[in-house]
Coordinates of C-alpha atoms in Angstrom, one line a residue:
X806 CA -49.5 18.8 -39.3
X807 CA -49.5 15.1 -40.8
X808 CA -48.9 12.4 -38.6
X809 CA -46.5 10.9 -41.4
X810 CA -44.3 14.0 -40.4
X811 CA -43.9 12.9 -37.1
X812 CA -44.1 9.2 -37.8
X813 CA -41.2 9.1 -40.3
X814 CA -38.4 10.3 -38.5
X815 CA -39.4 8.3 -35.6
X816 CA -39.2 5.3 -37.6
X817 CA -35.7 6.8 -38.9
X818 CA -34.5 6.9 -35.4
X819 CA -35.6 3.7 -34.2
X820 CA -34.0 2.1 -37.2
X821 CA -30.5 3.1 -36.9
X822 CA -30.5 3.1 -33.3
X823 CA -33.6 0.8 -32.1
X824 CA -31.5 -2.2 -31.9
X825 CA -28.6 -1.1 -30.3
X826 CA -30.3 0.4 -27.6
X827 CA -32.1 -3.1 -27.1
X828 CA -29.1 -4.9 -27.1
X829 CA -27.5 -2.5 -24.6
X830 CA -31.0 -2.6 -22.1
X831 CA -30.6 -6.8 -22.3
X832 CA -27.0 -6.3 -21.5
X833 CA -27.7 -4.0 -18.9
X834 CA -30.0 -6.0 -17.2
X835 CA -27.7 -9.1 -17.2
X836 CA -24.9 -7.0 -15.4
X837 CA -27.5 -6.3 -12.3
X838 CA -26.6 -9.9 -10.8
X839 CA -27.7 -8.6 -7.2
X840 CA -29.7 -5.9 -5.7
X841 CA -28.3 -2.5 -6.0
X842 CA -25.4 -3.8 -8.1
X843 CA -24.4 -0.1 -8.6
X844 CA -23.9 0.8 -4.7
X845 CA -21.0 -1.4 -4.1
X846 CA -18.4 0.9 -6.4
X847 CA -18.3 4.1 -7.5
X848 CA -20.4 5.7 -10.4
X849 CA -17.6 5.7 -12.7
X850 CA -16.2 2.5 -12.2
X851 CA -19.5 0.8 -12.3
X852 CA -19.5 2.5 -15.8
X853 CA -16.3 1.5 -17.5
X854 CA -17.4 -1.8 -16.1
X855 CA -20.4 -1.9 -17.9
X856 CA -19.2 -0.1 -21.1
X857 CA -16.3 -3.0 -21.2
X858 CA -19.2 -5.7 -20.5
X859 CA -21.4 -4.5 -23.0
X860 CA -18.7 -3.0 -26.1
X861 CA -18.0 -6.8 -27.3
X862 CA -21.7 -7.4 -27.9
X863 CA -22.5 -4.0 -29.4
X864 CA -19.0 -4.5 -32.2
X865 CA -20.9 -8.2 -33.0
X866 CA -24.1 -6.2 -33.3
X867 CA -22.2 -3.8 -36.2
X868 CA -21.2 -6.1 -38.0
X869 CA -24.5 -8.3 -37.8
X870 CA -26.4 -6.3 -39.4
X871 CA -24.9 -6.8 -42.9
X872 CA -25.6 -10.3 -43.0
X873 CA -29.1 -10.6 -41.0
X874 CA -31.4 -8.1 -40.1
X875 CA -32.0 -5.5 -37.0
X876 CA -34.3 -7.9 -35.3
X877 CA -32.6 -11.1 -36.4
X878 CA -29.5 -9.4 -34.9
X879 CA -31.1 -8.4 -31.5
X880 CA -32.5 -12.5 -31.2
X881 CA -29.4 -13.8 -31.6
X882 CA -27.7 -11.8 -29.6
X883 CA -29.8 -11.9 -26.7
X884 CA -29.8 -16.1 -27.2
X885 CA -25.6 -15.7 -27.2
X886 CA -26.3 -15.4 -22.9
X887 CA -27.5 -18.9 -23.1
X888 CA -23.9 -20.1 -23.9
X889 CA -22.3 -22.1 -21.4
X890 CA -19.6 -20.5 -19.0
X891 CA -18.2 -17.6 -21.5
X892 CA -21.1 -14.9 -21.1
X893 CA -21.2 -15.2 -17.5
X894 CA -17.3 -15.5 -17.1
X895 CA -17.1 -12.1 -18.7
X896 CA -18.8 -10.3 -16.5
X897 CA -17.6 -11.7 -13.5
X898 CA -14.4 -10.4 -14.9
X899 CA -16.3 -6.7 -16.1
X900 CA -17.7 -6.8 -12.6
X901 CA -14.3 -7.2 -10.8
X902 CA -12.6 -4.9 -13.3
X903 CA -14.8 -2.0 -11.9
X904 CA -14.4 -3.5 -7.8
X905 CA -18.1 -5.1 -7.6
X906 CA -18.4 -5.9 -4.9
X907 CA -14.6 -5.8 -3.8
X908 CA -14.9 -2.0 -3.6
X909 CA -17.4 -1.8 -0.6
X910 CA -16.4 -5.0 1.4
X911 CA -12.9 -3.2 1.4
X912 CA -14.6 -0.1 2.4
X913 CA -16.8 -2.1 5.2
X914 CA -13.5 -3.7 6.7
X915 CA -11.3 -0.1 6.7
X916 CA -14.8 1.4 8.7
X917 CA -14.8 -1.6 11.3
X918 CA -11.0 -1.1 11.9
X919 CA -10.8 2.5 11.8
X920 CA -11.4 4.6 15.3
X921 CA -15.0 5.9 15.7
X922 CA -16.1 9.1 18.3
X923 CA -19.7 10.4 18.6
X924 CA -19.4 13.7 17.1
X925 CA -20.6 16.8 19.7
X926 CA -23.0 17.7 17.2
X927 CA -24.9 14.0 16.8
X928 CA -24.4 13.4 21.5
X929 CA -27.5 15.5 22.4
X930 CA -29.3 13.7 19.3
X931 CA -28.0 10.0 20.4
X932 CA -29.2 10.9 24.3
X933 CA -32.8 11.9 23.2
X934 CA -33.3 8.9 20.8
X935 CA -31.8 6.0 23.5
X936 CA -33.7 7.5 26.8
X937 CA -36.9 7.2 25.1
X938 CA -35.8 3.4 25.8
X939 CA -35.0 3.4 28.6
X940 CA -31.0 3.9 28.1
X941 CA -28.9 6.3 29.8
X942 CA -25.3 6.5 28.5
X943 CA -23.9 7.8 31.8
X944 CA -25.7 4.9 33.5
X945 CA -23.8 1.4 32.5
X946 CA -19.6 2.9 32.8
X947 CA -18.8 -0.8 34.7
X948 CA -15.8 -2.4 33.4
X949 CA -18.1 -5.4 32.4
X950 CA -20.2 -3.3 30.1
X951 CA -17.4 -1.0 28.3
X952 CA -17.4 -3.0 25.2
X953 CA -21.4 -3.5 24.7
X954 CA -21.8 0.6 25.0
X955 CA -19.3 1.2 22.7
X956 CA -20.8 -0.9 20.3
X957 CA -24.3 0.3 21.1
X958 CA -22.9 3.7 20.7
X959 CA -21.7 3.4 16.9
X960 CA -25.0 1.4 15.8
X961 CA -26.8 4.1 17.2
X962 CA -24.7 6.8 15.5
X963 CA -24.8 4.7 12.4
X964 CA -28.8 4.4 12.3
X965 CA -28.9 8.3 13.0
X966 CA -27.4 9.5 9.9
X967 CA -29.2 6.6 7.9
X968 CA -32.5 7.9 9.4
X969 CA -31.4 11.3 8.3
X970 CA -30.1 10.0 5.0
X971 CA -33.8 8.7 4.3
X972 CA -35.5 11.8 5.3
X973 CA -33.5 13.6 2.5
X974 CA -34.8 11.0 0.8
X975 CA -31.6 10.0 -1.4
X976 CA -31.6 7.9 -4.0
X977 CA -29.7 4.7 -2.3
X978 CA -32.4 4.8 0.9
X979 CA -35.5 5.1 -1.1
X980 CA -34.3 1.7 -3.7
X981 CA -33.6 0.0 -0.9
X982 CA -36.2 1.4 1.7
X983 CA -37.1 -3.0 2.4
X984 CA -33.7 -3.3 3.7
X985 CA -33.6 0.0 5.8
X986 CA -36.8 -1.6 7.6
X987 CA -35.5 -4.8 8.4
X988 CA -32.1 -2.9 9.5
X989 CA -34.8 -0.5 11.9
X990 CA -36.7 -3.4 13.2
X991 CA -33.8 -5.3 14.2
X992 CA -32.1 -2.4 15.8
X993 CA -35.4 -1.4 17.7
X994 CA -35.7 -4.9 19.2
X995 CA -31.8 -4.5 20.0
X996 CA -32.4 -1.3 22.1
X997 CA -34.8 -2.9 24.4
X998 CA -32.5 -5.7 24.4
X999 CA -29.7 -4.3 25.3
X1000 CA -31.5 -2.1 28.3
X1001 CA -32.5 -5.2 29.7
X1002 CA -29.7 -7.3 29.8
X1003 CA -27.3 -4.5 30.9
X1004 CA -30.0 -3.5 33.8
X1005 CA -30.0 -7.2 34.8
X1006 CA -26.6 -8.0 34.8
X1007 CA -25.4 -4.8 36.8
X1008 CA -28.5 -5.5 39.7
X1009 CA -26.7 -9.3 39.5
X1010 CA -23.7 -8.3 39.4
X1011 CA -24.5 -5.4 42.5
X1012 CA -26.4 -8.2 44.6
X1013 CA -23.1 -10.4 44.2
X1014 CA -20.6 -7.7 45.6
X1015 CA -23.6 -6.4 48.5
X1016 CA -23.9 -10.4 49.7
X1017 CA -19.7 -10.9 49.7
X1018 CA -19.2 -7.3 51.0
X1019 CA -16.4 -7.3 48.5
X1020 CA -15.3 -4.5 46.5
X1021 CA -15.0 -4.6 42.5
X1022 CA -11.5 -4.1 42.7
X1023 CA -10.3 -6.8 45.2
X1024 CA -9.2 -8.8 42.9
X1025 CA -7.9 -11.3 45.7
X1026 CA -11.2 -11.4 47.4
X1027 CA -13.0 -11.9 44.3
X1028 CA -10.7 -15.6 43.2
X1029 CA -11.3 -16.5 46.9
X1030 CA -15.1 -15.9 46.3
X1031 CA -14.9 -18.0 43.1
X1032 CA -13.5 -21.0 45.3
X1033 CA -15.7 -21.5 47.9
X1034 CA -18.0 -24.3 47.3
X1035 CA -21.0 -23.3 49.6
X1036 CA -24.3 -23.0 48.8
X1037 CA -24.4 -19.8 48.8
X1038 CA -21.1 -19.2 46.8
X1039 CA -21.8 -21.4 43.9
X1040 CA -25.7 -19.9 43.5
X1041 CA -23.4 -16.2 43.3
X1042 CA -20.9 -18.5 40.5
X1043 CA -23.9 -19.4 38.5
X1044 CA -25.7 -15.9 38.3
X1045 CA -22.1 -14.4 37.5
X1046 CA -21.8 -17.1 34.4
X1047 CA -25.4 -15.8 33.4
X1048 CA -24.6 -12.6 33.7
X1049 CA -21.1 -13.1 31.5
X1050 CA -22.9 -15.6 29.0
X1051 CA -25.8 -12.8 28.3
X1052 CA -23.4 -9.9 27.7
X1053 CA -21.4 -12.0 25.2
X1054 CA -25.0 -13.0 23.4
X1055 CA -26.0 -9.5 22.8
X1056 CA -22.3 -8.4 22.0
X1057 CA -22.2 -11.6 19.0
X1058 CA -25.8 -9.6 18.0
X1059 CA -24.4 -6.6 18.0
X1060 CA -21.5 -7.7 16.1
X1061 CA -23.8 -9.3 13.6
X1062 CA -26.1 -6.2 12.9
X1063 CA -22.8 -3.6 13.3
X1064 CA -21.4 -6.4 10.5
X1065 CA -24.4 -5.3 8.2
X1066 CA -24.8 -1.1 9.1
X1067 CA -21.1 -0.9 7.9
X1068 CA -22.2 -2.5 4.9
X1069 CA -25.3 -1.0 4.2
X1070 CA -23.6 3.1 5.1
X1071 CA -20.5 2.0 2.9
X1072 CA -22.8 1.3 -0.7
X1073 CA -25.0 4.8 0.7
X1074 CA -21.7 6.5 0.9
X1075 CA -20.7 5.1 -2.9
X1076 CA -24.2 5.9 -4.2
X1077 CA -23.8 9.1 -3.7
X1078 CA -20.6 10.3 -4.4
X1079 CA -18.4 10.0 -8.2
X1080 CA -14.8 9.2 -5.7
X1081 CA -13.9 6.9 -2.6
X1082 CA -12.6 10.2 -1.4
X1083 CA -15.7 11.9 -1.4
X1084 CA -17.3 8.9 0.3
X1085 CA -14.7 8.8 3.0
X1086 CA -15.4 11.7 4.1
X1087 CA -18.9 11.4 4.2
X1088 CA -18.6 8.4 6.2
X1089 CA -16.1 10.3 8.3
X1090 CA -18.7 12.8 9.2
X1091 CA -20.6 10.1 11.2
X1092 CA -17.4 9.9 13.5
X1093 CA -15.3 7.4 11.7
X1094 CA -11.5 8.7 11.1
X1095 CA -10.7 6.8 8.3
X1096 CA -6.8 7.3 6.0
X1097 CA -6.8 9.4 3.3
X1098 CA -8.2 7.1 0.2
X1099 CA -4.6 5.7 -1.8
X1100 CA -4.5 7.0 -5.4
X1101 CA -6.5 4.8 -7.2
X1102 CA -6.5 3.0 -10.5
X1103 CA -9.7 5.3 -12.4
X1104 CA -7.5 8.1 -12.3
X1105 CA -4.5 6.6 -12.9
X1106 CA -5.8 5.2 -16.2
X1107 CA -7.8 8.6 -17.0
X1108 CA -4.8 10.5 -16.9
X1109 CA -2.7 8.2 -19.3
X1110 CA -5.5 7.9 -21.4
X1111 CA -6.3 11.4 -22.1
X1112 CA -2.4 11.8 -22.6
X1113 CA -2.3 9.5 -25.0
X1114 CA -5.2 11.4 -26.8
X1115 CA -3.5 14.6 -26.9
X1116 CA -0.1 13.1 -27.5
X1117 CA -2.1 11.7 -30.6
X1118 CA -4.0 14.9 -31.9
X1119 CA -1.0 16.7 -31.5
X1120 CA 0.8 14.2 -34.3
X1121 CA -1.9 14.0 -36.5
X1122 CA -1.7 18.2 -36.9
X1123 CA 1.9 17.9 -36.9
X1124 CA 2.5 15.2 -39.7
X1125 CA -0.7 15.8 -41.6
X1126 CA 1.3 17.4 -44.9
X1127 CA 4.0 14.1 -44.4
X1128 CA 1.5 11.1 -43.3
X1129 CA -1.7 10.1 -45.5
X1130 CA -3.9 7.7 -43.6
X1131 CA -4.8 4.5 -45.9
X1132 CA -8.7 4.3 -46.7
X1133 CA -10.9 6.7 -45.2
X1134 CA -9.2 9.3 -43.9
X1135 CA -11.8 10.5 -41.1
X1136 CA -11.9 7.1 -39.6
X1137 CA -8.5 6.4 -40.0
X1138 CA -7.7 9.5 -37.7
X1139 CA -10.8 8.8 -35.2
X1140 CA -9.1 5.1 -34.7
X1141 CA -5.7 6.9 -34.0
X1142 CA -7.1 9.0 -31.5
X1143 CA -9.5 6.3 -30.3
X1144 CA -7.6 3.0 -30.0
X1145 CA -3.9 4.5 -28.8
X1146 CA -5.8 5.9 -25.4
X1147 CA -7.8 1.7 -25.5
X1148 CA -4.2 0.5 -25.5
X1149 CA -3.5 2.2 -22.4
X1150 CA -6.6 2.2 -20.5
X1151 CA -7.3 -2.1 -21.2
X1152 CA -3.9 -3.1 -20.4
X1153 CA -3.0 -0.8 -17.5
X1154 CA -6.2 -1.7 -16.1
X1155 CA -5.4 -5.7 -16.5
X1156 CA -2.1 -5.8 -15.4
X1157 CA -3.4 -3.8 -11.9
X1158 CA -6.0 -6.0 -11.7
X1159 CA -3.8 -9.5 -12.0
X1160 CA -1.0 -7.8 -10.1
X1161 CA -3.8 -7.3 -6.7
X1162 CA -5.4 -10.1 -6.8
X1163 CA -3.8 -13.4 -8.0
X1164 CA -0.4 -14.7 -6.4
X1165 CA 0.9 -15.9 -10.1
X1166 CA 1.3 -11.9 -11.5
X1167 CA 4.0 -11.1 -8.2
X1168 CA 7.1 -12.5 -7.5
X1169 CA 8.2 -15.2 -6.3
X1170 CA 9.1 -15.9 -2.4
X1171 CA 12.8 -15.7 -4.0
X1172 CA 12.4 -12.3 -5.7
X1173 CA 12.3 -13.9 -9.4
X1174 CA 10.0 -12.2 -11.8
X1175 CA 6.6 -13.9 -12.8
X1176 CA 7.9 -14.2 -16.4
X1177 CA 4.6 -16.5 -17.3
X1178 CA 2.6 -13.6 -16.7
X1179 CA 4.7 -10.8 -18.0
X1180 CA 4.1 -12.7 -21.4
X1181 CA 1.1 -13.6 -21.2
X1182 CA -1.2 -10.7 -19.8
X1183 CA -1.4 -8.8 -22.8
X1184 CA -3.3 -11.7 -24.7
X1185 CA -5.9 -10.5 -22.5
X1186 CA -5.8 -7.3 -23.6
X1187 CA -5.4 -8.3 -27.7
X1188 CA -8.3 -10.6 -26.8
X1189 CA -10.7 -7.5 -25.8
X1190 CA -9.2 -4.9 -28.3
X1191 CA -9.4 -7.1 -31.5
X1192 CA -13.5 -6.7 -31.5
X1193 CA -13.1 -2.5 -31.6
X1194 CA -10.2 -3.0 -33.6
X1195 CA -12.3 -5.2 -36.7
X1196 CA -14.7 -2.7 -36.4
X1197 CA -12.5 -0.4 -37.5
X1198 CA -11.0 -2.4 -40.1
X1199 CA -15.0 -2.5 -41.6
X1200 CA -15.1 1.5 -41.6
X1201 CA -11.5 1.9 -42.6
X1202 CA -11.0 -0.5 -46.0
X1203 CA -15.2 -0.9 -46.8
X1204 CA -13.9 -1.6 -50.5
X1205 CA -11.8 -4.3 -49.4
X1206 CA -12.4 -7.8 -48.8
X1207 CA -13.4 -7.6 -45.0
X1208 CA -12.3 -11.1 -43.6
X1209 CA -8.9 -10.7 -45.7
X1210 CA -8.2 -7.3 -44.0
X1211 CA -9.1 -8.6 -40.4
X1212 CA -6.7 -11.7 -41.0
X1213 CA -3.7 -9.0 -42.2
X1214 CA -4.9 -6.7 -39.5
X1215 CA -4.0 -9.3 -36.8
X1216 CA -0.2 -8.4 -36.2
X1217 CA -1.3 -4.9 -35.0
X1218 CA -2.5 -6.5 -31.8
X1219 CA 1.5 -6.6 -30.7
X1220 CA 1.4 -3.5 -29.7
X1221 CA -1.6 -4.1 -26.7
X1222 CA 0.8 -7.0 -26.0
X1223 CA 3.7 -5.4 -26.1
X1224 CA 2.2 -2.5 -23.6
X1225 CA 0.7 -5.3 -20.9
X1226 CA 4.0 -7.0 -20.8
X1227 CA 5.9 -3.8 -20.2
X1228 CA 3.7 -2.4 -17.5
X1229 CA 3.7 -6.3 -15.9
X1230 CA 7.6 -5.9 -15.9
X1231 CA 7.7 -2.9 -14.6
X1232 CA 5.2 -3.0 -11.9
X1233 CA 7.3 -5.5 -9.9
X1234 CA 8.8 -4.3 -6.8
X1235 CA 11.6 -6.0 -7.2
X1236 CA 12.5 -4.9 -11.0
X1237 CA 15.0 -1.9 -10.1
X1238 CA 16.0 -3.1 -6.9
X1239 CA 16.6 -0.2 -4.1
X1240 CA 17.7 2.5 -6.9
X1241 CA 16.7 6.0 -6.1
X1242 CA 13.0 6.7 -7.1
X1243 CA 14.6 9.5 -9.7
X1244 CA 16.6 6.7 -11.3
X1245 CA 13.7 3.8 -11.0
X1246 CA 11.7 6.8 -13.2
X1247 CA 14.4 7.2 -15.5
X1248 CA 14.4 3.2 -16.4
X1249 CA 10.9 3.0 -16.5
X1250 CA 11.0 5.7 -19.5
X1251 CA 14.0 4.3 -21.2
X1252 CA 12.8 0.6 -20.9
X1253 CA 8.6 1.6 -22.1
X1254 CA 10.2 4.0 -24.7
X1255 CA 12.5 1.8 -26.2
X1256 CA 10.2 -0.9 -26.0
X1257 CA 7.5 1.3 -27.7
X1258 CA 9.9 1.5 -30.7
X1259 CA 11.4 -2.2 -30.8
X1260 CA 7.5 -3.3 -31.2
X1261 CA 7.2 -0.6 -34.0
X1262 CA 10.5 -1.7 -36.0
X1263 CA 9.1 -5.4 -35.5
X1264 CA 5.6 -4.6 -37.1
X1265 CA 7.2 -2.4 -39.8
X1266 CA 9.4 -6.0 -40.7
X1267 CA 5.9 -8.1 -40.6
X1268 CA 4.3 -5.5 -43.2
X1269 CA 7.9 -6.2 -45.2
X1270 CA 6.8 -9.8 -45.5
X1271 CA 2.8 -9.9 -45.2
X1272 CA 1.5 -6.4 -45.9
X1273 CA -1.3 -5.1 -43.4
X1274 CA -3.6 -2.2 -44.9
X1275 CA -3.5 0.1 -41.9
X1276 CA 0.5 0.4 -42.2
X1277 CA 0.0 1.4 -45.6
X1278 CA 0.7 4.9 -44.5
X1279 CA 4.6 4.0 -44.1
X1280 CA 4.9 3.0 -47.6
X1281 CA 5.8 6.6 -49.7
X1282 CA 7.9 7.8 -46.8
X1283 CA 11.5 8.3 -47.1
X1284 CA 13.9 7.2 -44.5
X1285 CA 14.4 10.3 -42.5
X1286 CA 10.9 11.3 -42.6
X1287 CA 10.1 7.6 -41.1
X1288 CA 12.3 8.7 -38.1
X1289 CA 11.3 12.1 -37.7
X1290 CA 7.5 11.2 -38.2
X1291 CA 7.3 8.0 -36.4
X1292 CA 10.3 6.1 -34.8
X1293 CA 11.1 9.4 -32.5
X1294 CA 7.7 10.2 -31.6
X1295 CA 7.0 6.7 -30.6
X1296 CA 9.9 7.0 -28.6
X1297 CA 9.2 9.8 -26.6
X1298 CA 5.4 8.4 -26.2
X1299 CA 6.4 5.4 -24.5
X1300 CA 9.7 7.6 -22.4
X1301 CA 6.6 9.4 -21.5
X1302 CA 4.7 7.1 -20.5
X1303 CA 7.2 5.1 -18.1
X1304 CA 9.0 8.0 -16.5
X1305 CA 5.3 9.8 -15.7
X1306 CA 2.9 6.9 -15.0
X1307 CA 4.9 3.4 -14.1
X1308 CA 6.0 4.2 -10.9
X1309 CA 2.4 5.6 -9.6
X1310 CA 1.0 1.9 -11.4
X1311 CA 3.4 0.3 -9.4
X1312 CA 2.2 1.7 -5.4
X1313 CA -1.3 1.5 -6.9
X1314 CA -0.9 -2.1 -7.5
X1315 CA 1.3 -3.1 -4.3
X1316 CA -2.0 -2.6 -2.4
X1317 CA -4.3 -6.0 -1.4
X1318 CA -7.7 -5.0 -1.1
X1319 CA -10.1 -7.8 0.7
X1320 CA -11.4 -9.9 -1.9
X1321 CA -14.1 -11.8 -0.4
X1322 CA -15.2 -11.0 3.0
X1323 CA -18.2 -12.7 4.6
X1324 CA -21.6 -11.1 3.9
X1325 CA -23.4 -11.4 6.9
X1326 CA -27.4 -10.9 7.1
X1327 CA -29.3 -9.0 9.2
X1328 CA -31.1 -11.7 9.8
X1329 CA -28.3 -13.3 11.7
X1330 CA -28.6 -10.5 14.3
X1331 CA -31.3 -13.1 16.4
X1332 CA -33.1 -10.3 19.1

């Protein structure tokens, strides 16, 4: 066997796909902005994250090529990150788009709020591991110390099922094995910590009720002990304020490194599982009771997306014998069944996205509509199709002038608008008032299918006055067959679309996740 047989498809390989894949591994990199960027959201919406971060870069890499070469194309790209403020303000907004690091700080703050129990199964576990300490949970039930052992309780529980989490040795605990340690040590030194100072403060507290012959629940005795102002009663005043002042110390510590475990079992529970559901219940298992997860927006978007894909397939094999795509045929029909589902997934996404998190996409404290934002979202969404959509244009029309094509292609990018501005209407709580949910349905169908067709009439009356290559495949149809073949099935796309999916956009995006909390150190947690 020659080596030029196995040397010349390797070079064939590497040249039509060598500098894509570079472009993508530089991109990659560049989306990592902390450690273990991937554990704080789930897998797939860390990956439409990062396919929407890295798509723009890869359409300028297409088209590159024609003008410079694979390498030159790759350099320039790769010095494009060195522009001021755009580059990094995009993936900010890629990053939030797929909830880092949103996604776990909300899951953090719904474990710290929900109700915790020691399981039966993890008790006999929990009382081996604390009395090799020195720490008997029967042993500290006074009213003083409820709140530390309760506390003490769930980091132990919590560092039992990491510890058993690293000796499956997943994933999540072996890449971030450094942070585990310093989360063991600190716990460790918190153990013998919290031994000591609940041992000292009962003996003080026990020498305090012994010398007064009072009894912990004579309250009256107890003020009357707190106002003497002997010797002997302010010496029993000071070691009481001790006492108190070292239980709140190590409860702030325990705070601090409880503040971190939720954080750190939260991105193990995301690492390992494709759905917050799925990592619910995983953290449930450690004894948290934790809601149901609230529909979210991944499969919101999935389902309208693959709707739109079959709704699509199922016109082009209906109206292949009327309609005759303009250019290539082939790509012509991969960008029906391609960009339609785009539409759908980009400005669904968008409008949930502005709705949760910025004041200006909700109403007003008045009830009135944000109209500013209604007409303006979908810009976003033109803005992020228009790079798939002048590839398209290249593959479509490669005889024709590309630049000319791109500039007459522009008015298609109504119909992204067109689609934001509907779902931004109709997403406001206040838009049908207190109608019936069946009637609320029933608007939303009428008002995204009629809207579907008023942005269709409006593009067929641009391509009246400046033509546009890709409605070309209007042009020999009659009337009728216009209606039959595309004003009524646009219609009952969009009715579709309204009555099935606006009212579950709508309670998705009602919900305010935490945005920013705190992210505390275990360093913080000073044993």
């Amino acid at each position: 066997m020659q080596i030029a047989h196995v040397v010349d498809p390797l070079n064939a390989i590497f040249e039509s796909f060598g500098g894509p894949v570079l472009v993508v591994l530089f991109y990659w990199f560049r989306f990592h902005t902390m450690k273990g960027t991937r554990s704080f959201t789930t897998r797939p919406l860390f990956l439409f994250g990062l396919a929407v971060f890295i798509t723009p870069f890869l359409v300028i890499y297409a088209v590159l090529p024609d003008k410079l070469s694979p390498l030159a194309s790759v350099w320039l790209l790769m010095f494009v990150w060195l522009i001021p403020v755009a580059p990094k303000a995009w993936r900010k907004f890629c990053q939030e788009l797929a909830g880092i690091p949103v996604a776990a700080l909300a899951l953090r703050e719904a474990l710290a709020a929900a109700p915790f129990q020691v399981g039966p199964d993890d008790m006999p576990s929990l009382q081996r591991k604390l009395s090799r300490v020195g720490y008997q949970i029967d042993d500290f039930r006074a009213t003083q110390s409820t709140a530390i052992q309760s506390r003490f309780l769930k980091i132990s529980a919590l560092m039992l099922h990491l510890e058993r989490w690293a000796c499956e040795h997943e994933g999540f605990m072996e890449r971030n094995s450094d942070l585990y340690a310093e989360l063991l040590a600190v716990y460790d030194a918190l153990c013998f910590r919290t031994v000591r100072v609940l041992k000292s403060s009962t003996e003080i507290y026990g020498a305090i009720m012994e010398d007064s012959h009072v009894e912990p629940d004579d309250w009256q005795a107890l003020d009357k002990l707190s106002t003497r102002h002997t010797v002997v009663s302010q010496l029993q005043l000071a070691a009481q304020t001790a006492a108190g002042c070292m239980l709140e110390d190590l409860r702030k510590d325990m705070d601090a490194l409880l503040n971190n475990l939720l954080l750190f079992a939260a991105r193990a529970a995301l690492a390992g599982e494709w759905t917050f559901a799925r990592s619910r219940q995983r953290l449930g298992a450690i004894g948290f009771t934790l809601e149901p997860a609230p529909p979210g927006i991944a499969k919101f978007v999935a389902v309208a997306a693959g709707f739109g894909f079959v709704w699509c397939l199922a016109w082009l094999l209906g109206s292949g014998k009327i309609v005759h795509m303009p250019g290539d045929q082939d790509v012509g029909m991969m960008r029906t069944l391609l960009m339609t589902p785009l539409y759908l997934i980009v400005n669904f996404w968008l409008v949930y996205y502005f709705k949760r998190q910025y004041a200006f996409a909700n109403e007003t404290i008045f009830g009135r509509l944000p109209v500013g934002f209604i007409l303006t979202v979908g810009l976003w969404g033109a803005l992020i199709l228009f790079p798939v959509q002048a590839a398209f244009d290249f593959y479509q029309f490669p005889q024709r002038p590309y630049l000319d094509v791109v500039l007459h292609e522009l008015p298609v990018l109504i119909f992204p608008w067109g689609i934001a501005a509907m779902a931004a209407l109709l997403v406001q709580d206040s838009t049908w008032g207190k109608r019936s949910r069946k009637t609320r349905r029933m608007r939303d169908g009428l008002v995204f299918g009629g809207g579907m067709t008023v942005l269709l009439w409006v593009l067929l009356a641009i391509h009246r006055v400046s033509p546009m290559p890709v409605m070309e495949v209007v042009d020999n149809v009659s009337g009728w067959t216009f209606v039959w073949s595309f004003v009524l099935p646009t219609f009952g796309f969009g009715f579709t679309i309204g009555y099935a999916f606006m009212a579950w956009l709508r309670e998705a995006a009602s919900r305010v996740p935490v945005k920013r909390p705190v992210m505390a150190s275990p360093v913080l947690a000073s044993v």
